[in-house]
N, CA, C and O atoms as a DFTB+ gen file, in Angstrom:
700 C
 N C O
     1  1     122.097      -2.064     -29.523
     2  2     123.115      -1.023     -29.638
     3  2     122.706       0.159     -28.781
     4  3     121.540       0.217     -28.388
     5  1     123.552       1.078     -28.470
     6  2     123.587       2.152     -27.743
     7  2     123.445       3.385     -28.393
     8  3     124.357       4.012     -28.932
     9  1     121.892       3.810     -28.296
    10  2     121.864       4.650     -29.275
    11  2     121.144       6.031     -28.400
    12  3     120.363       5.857     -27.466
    13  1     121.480       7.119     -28.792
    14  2     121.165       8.450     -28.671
    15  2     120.594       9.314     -29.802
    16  3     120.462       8.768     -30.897
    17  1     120.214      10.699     -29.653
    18  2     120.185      11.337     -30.879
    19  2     120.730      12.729     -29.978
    20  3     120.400      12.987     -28.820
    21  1     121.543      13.439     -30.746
    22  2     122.462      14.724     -30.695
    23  2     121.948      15.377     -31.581
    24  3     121.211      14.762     -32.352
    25  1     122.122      16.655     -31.761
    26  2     121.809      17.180     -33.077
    27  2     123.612      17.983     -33.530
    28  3     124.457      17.632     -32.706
    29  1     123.913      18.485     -34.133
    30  2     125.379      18.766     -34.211
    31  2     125.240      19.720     -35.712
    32  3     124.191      19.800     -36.352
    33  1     126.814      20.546     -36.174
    34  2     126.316      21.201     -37.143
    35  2     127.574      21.088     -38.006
    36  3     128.517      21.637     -37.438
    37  1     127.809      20.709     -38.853
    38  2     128.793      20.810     -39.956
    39  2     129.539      22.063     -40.253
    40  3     129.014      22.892     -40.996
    41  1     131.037      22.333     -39.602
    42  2     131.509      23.310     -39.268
    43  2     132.657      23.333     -40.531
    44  3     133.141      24.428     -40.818
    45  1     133.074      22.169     -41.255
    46  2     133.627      22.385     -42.295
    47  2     133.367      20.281     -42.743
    48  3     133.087      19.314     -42.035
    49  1     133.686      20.468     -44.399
    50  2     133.387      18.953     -44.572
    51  2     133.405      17.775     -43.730
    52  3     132.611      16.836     -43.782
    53  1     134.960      18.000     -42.499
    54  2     135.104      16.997     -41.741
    55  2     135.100      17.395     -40.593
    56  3     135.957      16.901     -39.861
    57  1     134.233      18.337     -40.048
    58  2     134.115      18.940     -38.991
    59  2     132.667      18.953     -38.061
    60  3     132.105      20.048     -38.074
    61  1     132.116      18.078     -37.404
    62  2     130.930      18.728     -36.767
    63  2     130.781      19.043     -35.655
    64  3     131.005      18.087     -34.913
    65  1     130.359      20.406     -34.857
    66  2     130.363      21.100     -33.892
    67  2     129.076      20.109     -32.771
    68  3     128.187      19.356     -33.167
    69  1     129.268      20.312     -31.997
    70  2     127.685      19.570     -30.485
    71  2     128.388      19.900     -29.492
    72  3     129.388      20.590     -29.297
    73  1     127.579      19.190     -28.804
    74  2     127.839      19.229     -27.201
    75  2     128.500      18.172     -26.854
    76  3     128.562      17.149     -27.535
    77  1     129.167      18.386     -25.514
    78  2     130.209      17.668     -25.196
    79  2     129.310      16.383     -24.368
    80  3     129.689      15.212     -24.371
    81  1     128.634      16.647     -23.994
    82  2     127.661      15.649     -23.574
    83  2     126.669      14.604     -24.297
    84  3     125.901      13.770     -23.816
    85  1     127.034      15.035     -25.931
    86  2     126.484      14.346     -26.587
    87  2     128.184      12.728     -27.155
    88  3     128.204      11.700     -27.832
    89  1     128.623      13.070     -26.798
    90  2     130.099      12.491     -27.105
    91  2     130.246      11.395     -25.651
    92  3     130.225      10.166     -25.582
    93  1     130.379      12.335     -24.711
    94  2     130.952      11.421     -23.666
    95  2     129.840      11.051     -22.771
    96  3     128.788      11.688     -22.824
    97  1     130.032       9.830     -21.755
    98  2     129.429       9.329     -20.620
    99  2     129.553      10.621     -19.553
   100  3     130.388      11.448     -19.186
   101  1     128.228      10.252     -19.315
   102  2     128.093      11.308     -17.933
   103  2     127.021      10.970     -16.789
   104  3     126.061      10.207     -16.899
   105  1     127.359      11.617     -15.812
   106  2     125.954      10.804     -14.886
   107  2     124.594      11.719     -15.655
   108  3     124.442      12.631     -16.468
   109  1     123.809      10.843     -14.838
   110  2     122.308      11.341     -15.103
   111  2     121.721      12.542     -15.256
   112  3     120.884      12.942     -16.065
   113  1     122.522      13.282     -13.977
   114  2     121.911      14.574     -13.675
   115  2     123.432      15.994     -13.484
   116  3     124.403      16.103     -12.735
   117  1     122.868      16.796     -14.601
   118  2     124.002      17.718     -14.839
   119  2     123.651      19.273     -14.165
   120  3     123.200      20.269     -14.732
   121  1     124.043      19.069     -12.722
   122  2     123.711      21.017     -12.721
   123  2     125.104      21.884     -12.680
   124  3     126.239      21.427     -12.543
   125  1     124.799      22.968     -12.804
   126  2     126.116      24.088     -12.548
   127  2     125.555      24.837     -11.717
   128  3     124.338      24.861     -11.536
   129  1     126.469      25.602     -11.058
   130  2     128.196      24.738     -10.962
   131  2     128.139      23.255     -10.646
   132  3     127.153      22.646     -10.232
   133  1     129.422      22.735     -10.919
   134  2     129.429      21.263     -10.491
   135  2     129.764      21.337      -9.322
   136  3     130.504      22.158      -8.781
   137  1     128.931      20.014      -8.678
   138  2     129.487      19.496      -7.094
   139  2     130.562      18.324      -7.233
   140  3     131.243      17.874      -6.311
   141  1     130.578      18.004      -8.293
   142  2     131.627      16.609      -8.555
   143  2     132.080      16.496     -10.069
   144  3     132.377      17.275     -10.975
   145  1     131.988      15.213      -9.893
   146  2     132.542      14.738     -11.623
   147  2     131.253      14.411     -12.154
   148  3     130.243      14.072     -11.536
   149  1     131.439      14.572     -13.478
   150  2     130.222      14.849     -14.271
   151  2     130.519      13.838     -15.254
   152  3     129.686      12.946     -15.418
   153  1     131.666      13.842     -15.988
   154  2     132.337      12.891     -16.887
   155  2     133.179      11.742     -16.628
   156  3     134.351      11.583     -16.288
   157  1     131.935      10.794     -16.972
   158  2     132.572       9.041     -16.375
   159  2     133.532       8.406     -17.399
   160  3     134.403       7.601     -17.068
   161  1     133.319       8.813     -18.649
   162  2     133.819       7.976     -19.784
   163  2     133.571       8.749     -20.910
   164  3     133.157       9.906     -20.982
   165  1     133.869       7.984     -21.754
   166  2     134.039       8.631     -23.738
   167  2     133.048       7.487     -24.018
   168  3     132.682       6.514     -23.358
   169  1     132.713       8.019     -25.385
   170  2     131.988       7.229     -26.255
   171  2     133.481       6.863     -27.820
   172  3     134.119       7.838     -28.215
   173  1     133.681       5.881     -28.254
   174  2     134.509       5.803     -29.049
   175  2     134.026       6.698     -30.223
   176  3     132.811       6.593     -30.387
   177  1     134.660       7.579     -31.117
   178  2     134.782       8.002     -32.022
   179  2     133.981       7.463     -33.117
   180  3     132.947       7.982     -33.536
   181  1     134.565       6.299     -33.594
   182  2     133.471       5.465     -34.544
   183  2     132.010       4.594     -34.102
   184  3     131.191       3.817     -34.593
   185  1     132.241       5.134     -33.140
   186  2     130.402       3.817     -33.004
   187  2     129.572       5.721     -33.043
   188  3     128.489       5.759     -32.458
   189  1     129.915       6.710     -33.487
   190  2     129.120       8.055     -34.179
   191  2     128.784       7.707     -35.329
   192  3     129.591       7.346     -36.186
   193  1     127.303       7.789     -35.518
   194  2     127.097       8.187     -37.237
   195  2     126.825       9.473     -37.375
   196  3     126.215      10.090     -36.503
   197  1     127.220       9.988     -38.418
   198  2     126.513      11.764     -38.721
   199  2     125.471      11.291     -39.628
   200  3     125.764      10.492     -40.518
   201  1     124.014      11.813     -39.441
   202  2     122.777      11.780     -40.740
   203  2     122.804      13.224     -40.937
   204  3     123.012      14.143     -40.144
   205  1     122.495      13.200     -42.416
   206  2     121.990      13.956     -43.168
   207  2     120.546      14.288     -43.347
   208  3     119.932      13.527     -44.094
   209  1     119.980      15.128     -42.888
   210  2     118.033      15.171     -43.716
   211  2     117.411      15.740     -43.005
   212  3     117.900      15.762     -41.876
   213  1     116.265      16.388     -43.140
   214  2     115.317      16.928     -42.319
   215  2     114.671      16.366     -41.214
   216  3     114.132      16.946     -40.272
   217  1     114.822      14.795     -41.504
   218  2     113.799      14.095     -40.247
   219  2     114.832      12.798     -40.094
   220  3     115.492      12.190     -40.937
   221  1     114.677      12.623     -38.551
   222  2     115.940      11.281     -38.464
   223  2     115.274      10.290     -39.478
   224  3     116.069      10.236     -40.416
   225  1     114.290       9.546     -39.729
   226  2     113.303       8.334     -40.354
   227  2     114.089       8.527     -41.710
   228  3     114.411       7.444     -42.198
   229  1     114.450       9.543     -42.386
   230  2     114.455       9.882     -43.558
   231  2     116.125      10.252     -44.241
   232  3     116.578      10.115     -45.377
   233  1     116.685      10.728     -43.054
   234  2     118.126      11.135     -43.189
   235  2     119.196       9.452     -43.392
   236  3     119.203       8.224     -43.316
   237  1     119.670      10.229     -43.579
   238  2     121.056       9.113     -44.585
   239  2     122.277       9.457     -43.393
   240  3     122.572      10.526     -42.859
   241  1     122.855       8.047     -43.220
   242  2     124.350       8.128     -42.745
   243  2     125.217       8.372     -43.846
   244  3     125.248       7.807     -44.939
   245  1     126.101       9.540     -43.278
   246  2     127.117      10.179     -44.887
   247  2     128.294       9.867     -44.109
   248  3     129.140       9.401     -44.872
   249  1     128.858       9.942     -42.505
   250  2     130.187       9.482     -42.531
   251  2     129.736       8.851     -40.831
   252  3     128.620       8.789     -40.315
   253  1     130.904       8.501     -40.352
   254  2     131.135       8.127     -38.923
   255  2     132.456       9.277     -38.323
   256  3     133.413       9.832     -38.863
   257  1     131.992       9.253     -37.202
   258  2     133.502       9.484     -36.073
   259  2     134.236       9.080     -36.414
   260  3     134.108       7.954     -36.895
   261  1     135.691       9.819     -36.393
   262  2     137.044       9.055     -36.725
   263  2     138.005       9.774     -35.638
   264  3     139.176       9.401     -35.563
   265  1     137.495      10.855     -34.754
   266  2     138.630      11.169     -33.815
   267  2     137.600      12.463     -32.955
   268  3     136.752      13.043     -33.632
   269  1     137.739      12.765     -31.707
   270  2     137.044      14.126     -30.932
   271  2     138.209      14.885     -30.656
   272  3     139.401      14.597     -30.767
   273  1     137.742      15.712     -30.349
   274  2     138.306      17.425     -30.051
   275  2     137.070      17.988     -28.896
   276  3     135.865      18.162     -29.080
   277  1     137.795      18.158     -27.829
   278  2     136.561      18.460     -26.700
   279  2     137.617      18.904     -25.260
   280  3     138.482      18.089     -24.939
   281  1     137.483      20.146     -24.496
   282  2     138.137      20.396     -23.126
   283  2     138.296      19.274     -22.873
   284  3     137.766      18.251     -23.306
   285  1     139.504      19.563     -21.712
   286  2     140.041      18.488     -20.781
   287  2     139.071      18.732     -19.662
   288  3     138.348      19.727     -19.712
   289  1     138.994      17.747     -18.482
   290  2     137.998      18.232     -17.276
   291  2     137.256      16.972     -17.390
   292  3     137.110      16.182     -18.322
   293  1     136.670      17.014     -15.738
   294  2     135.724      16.162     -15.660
   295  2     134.029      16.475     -15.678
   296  3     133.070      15.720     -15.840
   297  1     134.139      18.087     -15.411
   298  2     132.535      18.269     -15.537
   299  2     132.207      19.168     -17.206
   300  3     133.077      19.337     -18.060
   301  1     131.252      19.474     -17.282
   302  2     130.522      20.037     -18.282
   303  2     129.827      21.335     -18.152
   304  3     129.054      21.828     -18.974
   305  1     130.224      21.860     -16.940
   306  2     129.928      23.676     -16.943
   307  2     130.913      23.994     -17.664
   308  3     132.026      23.536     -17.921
   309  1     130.234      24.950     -17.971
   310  2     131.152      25.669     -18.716
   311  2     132.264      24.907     -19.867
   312  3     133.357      25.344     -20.227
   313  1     131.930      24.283     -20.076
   314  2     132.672      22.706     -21.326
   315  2     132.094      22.378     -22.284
   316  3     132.705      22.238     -23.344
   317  1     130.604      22.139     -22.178
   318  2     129.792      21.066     -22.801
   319  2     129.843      21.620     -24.695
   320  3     128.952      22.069     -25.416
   321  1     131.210      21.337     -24.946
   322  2     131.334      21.827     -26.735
   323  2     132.157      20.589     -26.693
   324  3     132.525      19.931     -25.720
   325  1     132.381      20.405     -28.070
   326  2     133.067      19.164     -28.809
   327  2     132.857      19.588     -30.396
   328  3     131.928      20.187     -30.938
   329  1     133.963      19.096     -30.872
   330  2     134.054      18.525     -32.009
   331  2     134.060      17.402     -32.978
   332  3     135.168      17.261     -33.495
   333  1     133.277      16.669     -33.331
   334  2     133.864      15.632     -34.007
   335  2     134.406      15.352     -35.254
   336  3     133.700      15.484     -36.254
   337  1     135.864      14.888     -35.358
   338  2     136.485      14.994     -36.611
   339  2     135.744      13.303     -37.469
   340  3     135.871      12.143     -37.076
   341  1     135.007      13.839     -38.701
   342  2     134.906      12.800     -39.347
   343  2     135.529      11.873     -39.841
   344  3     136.659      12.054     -39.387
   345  1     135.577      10.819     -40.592
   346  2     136.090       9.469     -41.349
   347  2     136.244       9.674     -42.625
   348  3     137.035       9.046     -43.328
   349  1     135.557      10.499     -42.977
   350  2     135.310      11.141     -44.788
   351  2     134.721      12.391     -44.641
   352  3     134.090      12.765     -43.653
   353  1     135.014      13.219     -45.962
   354  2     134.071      14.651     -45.663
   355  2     132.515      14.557     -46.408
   356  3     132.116      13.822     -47.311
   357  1     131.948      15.438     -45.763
   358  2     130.204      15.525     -45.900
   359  2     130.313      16.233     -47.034
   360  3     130.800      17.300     -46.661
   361  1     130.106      16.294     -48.537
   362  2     129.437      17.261     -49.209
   363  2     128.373      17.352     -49.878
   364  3     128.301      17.933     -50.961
   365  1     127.096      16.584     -49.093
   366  2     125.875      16.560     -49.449
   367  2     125.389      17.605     -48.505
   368  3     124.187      17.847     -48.392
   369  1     126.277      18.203     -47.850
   370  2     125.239      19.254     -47.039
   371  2     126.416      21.143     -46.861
   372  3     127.601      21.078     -47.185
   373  1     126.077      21.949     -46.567
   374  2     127.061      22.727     -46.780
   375  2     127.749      23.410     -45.063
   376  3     127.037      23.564     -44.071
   377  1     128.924      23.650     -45.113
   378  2     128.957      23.999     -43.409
   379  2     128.343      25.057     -43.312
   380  3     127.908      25.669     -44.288
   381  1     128.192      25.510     -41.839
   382  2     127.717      26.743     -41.599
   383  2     129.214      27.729     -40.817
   384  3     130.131      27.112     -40.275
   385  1     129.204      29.042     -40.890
   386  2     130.171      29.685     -39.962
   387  2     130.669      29.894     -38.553
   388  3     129.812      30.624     -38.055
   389  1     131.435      29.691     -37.795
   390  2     131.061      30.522     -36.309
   391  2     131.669      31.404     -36.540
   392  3     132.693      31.597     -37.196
   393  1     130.611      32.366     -35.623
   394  2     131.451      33.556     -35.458
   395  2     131.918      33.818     -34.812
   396  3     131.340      33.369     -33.822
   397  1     133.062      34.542     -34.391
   398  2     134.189      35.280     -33.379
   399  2     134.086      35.597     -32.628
   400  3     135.022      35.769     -31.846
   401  1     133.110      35.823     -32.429
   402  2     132.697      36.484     -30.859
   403  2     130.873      36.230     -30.533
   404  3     129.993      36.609     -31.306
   405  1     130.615      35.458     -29.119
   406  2     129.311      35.205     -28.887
   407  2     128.553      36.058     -28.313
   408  3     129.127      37.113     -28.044
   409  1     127.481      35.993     -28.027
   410  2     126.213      36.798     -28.227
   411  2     126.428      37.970     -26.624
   412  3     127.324      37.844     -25.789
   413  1     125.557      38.797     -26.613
   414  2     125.811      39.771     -25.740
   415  2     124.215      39.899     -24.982
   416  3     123.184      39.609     -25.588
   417  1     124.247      40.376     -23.585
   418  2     122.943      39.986     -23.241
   419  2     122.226      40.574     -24.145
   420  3     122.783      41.244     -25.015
   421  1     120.441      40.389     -24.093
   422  2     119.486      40.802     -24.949
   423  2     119.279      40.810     -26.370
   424  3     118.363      41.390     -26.953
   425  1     120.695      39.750     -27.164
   426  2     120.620      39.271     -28.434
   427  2     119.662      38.630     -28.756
   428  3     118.832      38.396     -27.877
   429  1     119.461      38.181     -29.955
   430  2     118.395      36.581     -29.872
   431  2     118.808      36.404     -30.862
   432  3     119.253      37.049     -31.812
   433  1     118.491      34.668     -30.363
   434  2     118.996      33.739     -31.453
   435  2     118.508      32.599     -31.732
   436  3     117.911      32.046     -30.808
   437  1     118.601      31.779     -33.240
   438  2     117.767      31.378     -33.313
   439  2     117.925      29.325     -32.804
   440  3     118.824      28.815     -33.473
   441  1     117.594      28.834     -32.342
   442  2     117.992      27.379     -32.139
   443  2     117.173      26.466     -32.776
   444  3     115.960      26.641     -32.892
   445  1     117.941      25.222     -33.318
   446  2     118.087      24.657     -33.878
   447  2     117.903      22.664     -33.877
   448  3     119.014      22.148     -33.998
   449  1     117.242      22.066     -33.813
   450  2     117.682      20.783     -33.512
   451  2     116.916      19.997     -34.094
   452  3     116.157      20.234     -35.034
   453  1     117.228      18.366     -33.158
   454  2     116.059      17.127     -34.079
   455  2     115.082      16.700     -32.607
   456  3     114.484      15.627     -32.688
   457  1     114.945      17.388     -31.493
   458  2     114.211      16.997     -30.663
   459  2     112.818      16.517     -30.303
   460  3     112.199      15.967     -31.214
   461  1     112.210      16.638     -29.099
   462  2     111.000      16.291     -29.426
   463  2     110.289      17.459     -28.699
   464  3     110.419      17.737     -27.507
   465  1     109.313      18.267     -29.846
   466  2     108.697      19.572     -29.320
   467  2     107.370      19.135     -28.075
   468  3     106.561      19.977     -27.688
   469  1     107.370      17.662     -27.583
   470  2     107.077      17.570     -26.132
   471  2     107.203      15.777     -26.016
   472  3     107.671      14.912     -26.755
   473  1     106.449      15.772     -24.545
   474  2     106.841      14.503     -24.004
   475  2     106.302      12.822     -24.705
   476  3     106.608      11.639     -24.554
   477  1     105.499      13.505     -25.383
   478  2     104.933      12.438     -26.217
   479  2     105.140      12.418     -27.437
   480  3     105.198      11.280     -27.902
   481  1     105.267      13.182     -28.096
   482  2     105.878      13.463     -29.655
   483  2     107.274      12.876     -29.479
   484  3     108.091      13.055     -28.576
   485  1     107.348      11.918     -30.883
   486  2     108.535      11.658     -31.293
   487  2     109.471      12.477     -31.355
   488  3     108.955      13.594     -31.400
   489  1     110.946      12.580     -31.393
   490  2     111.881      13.481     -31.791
   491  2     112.331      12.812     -33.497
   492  3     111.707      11.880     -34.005
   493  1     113.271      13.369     -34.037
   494  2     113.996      13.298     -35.155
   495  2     113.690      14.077     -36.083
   496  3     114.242      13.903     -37.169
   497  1     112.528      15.377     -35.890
   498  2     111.973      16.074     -37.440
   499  2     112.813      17.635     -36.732
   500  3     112.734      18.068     -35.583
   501  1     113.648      18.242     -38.013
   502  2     114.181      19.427     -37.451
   503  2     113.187      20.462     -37.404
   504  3     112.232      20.601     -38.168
   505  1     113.499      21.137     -36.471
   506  2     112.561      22.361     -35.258
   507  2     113.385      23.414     -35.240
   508  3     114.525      23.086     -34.909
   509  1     113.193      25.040     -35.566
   510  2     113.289      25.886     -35.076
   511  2     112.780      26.594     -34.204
   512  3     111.555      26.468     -34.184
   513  1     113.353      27.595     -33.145
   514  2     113.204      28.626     -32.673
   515  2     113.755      29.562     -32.684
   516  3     114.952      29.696     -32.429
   517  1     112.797      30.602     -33.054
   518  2     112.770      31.617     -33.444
   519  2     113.055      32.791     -32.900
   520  3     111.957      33.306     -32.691
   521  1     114.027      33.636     -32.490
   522  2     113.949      34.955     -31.624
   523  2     114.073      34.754     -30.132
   524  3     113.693      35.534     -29.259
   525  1     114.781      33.356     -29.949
   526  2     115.229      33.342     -28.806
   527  2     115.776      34.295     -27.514
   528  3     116.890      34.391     -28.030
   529  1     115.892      34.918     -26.522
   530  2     116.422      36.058     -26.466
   531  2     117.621      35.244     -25.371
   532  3     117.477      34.212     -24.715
   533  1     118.668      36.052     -25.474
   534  2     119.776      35.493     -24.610
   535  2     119.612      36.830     -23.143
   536  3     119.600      38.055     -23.029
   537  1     119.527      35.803     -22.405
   538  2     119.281      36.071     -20.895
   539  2     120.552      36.571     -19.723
   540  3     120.522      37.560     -18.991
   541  1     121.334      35.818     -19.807
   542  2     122.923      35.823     -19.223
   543  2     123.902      35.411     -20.519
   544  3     123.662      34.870     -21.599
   545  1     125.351      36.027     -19.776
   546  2     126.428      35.266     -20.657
   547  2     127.808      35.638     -19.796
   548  3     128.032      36.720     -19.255
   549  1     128.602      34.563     -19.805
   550  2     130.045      34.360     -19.279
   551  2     130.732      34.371     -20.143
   552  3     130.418      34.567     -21.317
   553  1     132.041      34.114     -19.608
   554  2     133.127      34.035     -20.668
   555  2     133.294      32.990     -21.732
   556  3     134.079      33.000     -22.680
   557  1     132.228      31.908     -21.327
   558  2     132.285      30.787     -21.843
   559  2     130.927      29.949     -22.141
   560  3     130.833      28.829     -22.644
   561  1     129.959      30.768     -21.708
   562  2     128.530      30.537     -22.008
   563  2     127.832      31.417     -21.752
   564  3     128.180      32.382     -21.073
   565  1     126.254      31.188     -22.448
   566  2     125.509      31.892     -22.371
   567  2     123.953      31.342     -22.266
   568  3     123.399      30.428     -22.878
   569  1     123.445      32.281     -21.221
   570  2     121.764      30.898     -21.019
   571  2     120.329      32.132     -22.066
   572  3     120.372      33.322     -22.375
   573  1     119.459      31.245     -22.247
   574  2     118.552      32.144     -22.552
   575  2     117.310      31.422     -22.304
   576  3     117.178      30.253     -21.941
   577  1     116.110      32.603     -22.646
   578  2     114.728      32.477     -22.014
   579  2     113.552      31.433     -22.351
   580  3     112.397      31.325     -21.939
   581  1     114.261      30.769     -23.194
   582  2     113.080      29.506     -23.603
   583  2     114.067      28.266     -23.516
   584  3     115.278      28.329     -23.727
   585  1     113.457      27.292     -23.220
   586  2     114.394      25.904     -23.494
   587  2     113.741      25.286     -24.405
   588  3     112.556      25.195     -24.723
   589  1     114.795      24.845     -24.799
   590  2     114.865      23.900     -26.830
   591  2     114.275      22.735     -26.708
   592  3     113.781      22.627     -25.585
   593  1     114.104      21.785     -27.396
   594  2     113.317      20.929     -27.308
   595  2     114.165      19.557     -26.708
   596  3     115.376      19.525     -26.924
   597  1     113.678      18.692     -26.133
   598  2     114.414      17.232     -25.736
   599  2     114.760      16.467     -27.002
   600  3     114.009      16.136     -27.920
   601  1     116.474      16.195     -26.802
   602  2     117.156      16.120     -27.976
   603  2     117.920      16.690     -28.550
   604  3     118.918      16.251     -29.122
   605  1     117.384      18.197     -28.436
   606  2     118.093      18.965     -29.748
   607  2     119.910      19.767     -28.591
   608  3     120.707      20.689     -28.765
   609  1     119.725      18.812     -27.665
   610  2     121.793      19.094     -27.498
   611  2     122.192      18.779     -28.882
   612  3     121.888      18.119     -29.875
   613  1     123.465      20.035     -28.156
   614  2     124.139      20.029     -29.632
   615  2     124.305      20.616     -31.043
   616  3     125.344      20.687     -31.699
   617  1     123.072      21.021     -31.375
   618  2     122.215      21.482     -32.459
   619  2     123.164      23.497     -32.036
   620  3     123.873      23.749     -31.062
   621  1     122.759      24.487     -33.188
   622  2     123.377      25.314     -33.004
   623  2     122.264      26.514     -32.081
   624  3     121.034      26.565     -32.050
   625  1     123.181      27.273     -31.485
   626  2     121.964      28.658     -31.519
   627  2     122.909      29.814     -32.598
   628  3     124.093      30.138     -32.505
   629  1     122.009      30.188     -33.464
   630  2     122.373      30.960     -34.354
   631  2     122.565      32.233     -34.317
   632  3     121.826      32.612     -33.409
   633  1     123.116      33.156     -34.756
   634  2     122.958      34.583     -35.191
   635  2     121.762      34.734     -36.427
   636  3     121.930      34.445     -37.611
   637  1     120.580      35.239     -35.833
   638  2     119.390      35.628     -36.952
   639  2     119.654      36.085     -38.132
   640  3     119.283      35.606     -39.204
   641  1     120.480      37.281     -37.902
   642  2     120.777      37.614     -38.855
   643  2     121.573      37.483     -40.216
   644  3     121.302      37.844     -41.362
   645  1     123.052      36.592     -39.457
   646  2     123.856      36.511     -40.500
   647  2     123.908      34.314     -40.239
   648  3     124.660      33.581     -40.883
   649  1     123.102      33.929     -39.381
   650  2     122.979      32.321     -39.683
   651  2     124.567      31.972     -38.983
   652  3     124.873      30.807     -38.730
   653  1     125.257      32.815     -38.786
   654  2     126.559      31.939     -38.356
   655  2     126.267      31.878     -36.580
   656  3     125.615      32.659     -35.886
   657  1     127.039      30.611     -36.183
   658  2     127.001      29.723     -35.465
   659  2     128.050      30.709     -34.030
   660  3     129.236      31.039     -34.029
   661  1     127.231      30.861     -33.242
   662  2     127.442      31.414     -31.875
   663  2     127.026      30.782     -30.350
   664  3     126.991      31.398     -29.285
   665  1     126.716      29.312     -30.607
   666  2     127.113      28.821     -29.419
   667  2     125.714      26.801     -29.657
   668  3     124.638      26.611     -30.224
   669  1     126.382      26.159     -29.091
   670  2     125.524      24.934     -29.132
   671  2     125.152      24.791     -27.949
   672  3     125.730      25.134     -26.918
   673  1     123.920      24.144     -28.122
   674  2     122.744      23.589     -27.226
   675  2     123.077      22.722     -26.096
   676  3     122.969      21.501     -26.213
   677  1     123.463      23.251     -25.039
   678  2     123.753      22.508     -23.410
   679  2     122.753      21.707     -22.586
   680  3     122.476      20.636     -23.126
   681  1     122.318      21.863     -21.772
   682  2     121.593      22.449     -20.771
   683  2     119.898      22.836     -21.241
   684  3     119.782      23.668     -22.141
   685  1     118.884      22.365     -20.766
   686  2     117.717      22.900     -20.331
   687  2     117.117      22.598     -19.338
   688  3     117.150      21.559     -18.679
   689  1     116.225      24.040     -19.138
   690  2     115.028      23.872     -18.225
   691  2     113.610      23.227     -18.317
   692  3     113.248      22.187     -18.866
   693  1     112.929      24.153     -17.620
   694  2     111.770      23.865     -18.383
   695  2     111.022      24.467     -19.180
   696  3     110.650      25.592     -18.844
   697  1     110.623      23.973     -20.330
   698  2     110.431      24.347     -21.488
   699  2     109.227      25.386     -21.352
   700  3     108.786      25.953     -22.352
C-alpha cells in the first residue's frame, strides 16, 4: 500500500485541516515561486486514515476520508492547505480553533507534528516547537526561522498564547 504520514488537526468533528501536499500527487521537488506544475494528481479521499494518539505505533484509526476541500491550481505556493471532510465524526479527540486573522512578522508560534526530529530517528511520536518566530508573511503565507521536523506537513503552527490554529506546516528548509 501507499503509505505516507501527514500530520493534520481536527478543525471540527468532521473536519481536518493539513497541507495540500499531504492529499495530492506532486512532483518530487517543490520550490516557490513555481516554474511549472507542481500537482500531478489526487489521492482518493478514502484510501486517508485519520489516527488518533500521541505516537503513530500507538494511535488508533477513528475515521477515513470521505470528500477534500483544497484551492483549484496546479502548484502549491501559496496553496498548500486542504481540508479533509471525514466519513464519521472524531469525538475521541477535541477540535482546535483558527483564528481570523494570521500571524504578523515577529510573532511566534508554536508547531506541531508526528515527524522525525532527524535523519535517523523514526517519525510518528508528537513534537513540539516552541517560540517559533515568524520571519516573513503574504497574503497567503507565512515563513519562519526554524524548520519543523520531516513529516510533520500539515500539522498546525499555533498561536502560543491562545492555542488557536494560524496556519499549517508547508515547506521546509534546513532544519
Amino acid at each position: 500500500a501507499n503509505q505516507g504520514l501527514c500530520s493534520g488537526t481536527l478543525i471540527s468533528p468532521r473536519l481536518v485541516l493539513t497541507a495540500r501536499h499531504c492529499v495530492a500527487k506532486t512532483v518530487s521537488m517543490v520550490m516557490c515561486p513555481a516554474t511549472g506544475v507542481q500537482i500531478t494528481g489526487h489521492h482518493r479521499a478514502s484510501e486517508l486514515s485519520i489516527l488518533v494518539g500521541e505516537d503513530v505505533a500507538s494511535a488508533r484509526v477513528v475515521a477515513h476520508g470521505h470528500s477534500l476541500i483544497e484551492p483549484s491550481g496546479v502548484t502549491l505556493c501559496e496553496a498548500d492547505i486542504a481540508v479533509i471532510v471525514l466519513d464519521e465524526p472524531v469525538t475521541s479527540a477535541k477540535p482546535l480553533a483558527v483564528r481570523a486573522v494570521g500571524p504578523t512578522l515577529g510573532d511566534h508560534v508554536r508547531a506541531v507534528g508526528f515527524g522525525r526530529p532527524g535523519d535517523r530517528d523514526p517519525a510518528g511520536k508528537k513534537l513540539l516547537r516552541e517560540h517559533v518566530r515568524v520571519q516573513s508573511v503574504t497574503s497567503a503565507e507565512f515563513t519562519v526561522g526554524e524548520a519543523t521536523c520531516s513529516g510533520d506537513s500539515g500539522g498546525p503552527a499555533l498561536d502560543e498564547d491562545t492555542s488557536e490554529i494560524i496556519g499549517v506546516v508547508s515547506r521546509s528548509g534546513p532544519s
